[in-house]
Tab-separated table of C-alpha atoms in Angstrom:
chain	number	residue	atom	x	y	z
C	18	UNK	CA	0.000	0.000	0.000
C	19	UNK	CA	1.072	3.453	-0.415
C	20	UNK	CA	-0.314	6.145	1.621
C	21	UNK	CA	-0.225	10.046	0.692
C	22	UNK	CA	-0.755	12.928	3.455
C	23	UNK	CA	-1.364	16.332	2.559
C	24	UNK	CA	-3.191	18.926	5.151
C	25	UNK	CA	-5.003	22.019	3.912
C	26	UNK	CA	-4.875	25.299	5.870
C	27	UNK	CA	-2.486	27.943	6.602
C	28	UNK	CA	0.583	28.590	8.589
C	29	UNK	CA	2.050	30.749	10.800
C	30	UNK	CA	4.638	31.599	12.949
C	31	UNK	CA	4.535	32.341	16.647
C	32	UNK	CA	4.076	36.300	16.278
C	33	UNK	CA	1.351	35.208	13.848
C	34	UNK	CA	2.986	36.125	10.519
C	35	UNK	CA	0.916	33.759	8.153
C	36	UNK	CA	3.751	31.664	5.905
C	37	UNK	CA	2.157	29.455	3.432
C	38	UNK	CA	-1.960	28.882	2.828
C	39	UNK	CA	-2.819	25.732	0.988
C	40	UNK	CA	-6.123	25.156	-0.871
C	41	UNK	CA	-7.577	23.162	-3.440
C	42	UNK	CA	-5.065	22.820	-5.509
C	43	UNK	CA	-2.841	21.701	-2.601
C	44	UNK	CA	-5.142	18.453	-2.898
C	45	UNK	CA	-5.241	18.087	-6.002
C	46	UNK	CA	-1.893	17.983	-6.517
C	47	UNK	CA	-1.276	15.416	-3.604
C	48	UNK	CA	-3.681	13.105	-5.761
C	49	UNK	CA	-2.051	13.858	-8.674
C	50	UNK	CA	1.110	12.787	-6.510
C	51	UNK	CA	0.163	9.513	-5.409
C	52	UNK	CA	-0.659	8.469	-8.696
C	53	UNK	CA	2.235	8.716	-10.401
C	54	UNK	CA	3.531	6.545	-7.365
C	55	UNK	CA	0.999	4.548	-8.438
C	56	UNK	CA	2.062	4.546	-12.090
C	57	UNK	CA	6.219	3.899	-10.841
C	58	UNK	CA	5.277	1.403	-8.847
C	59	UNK	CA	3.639	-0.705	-11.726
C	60	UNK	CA	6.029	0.035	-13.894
C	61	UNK	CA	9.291	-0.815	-11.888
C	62	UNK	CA	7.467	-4.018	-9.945
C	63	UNK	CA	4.144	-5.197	-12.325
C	64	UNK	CA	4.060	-7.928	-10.660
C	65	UNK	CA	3.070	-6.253	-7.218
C	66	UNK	CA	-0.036	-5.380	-6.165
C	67	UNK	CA	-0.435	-1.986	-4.748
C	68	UNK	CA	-3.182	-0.124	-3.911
C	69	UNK	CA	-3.464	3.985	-2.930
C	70	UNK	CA	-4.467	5.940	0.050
C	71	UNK	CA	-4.766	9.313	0.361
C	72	UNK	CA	-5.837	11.092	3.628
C	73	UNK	CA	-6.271	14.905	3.706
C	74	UNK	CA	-6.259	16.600	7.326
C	75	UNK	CA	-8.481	19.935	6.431
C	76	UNK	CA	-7.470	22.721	8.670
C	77	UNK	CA	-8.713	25.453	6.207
C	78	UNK	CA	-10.706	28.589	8.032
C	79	UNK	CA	-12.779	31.201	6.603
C	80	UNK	CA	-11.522	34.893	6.912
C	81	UNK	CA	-8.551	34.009	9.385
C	82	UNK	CA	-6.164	36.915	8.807
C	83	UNK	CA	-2.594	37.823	9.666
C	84	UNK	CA	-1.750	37.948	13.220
C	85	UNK	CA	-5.362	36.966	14.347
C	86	UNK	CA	-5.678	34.594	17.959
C	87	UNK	CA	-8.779	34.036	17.831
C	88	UNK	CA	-11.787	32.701	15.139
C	89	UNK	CA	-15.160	32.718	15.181
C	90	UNK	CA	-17.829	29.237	15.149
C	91	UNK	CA	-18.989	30.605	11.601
C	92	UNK	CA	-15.597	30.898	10.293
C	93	UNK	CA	-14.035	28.179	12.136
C	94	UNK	CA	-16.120	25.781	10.752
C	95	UNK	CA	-17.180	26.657	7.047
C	96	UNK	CA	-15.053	24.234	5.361
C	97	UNK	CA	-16.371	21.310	7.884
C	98	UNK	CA	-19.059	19.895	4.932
C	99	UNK	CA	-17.288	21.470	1.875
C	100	UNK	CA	-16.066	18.276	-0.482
C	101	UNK	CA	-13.249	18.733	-1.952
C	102	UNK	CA	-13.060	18.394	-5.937
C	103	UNK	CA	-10.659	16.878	-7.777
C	104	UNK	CA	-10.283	16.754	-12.027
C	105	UNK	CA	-8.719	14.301	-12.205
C	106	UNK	CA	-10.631	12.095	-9.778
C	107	UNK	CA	-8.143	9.415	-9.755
C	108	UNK	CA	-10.227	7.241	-7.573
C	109	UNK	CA	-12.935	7.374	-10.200
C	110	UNK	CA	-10.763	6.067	-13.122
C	111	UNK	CA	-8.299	3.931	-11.254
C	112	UNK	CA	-8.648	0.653	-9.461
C	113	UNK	CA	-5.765	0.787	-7.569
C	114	UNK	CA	-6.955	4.453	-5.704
C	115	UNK	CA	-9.218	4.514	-2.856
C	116	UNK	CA	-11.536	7.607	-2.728
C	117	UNK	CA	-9.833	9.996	-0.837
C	118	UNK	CA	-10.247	10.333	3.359
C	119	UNK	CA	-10.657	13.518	4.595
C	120	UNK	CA	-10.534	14.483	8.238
C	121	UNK	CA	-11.586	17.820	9.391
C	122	UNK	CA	-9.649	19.405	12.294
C	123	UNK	CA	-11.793	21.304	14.690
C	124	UNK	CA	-11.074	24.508	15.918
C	125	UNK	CA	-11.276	25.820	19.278
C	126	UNK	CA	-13.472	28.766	18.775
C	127	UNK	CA	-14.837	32.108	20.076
C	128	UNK	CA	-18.585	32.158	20.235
């Protein structure tokens, strides 16, 4: 089995200085990654059966701005029931490539 791990959200450092923000096409390209593992792996070892994983820890938050402490319930949780899309859907076409598992991390949140 191979297993791919990508987590959506942004970043900061401690005085709250935002570094990167991943998105959509952060997962997409993490399913694009795993299958050419995919592809290698039948390529080098045919013989082998191997099958794909990918698991997506969703941290994403609506509005969250530089140097903020603190989020609201609304904007904590707006991305908690919003599927993410992916063209190509690799676990449509392929076999071999499980559809993908996301989990979405809670925030602690002002009321």
């Amino acid at each position: 089995m191979l297993i791919e791990i990508k987590w959506l959200g942004a970043s900061s450092r401690p005085d709250g200085h935002v570094t990167v923000r991943y998105r959509q096409p952060r997962a997409q390209a993490g399913a694009d990654q795993l299958a050419g593992y995919l592809d290698a792996q039948l390529q080098s070892a045919p013989q082998r059966v191997v099958h794909g994983y990918y698991v997506i820890v969703d941290g994403r938050r609506r509005g969250l701005r530089e140097g903020a402490s603190e989020i609201s319930y609304t904007d904590g949780h707006h991305y908690e029931h919003e599927d993410l899309q992916f063209d190509p859907a690799h676990h449509d076409s392929r076999g071999d490539f499980d559809p993908p598992y996301r989990m979405f991390a809670r925030p602690h949140c002002i009321t």
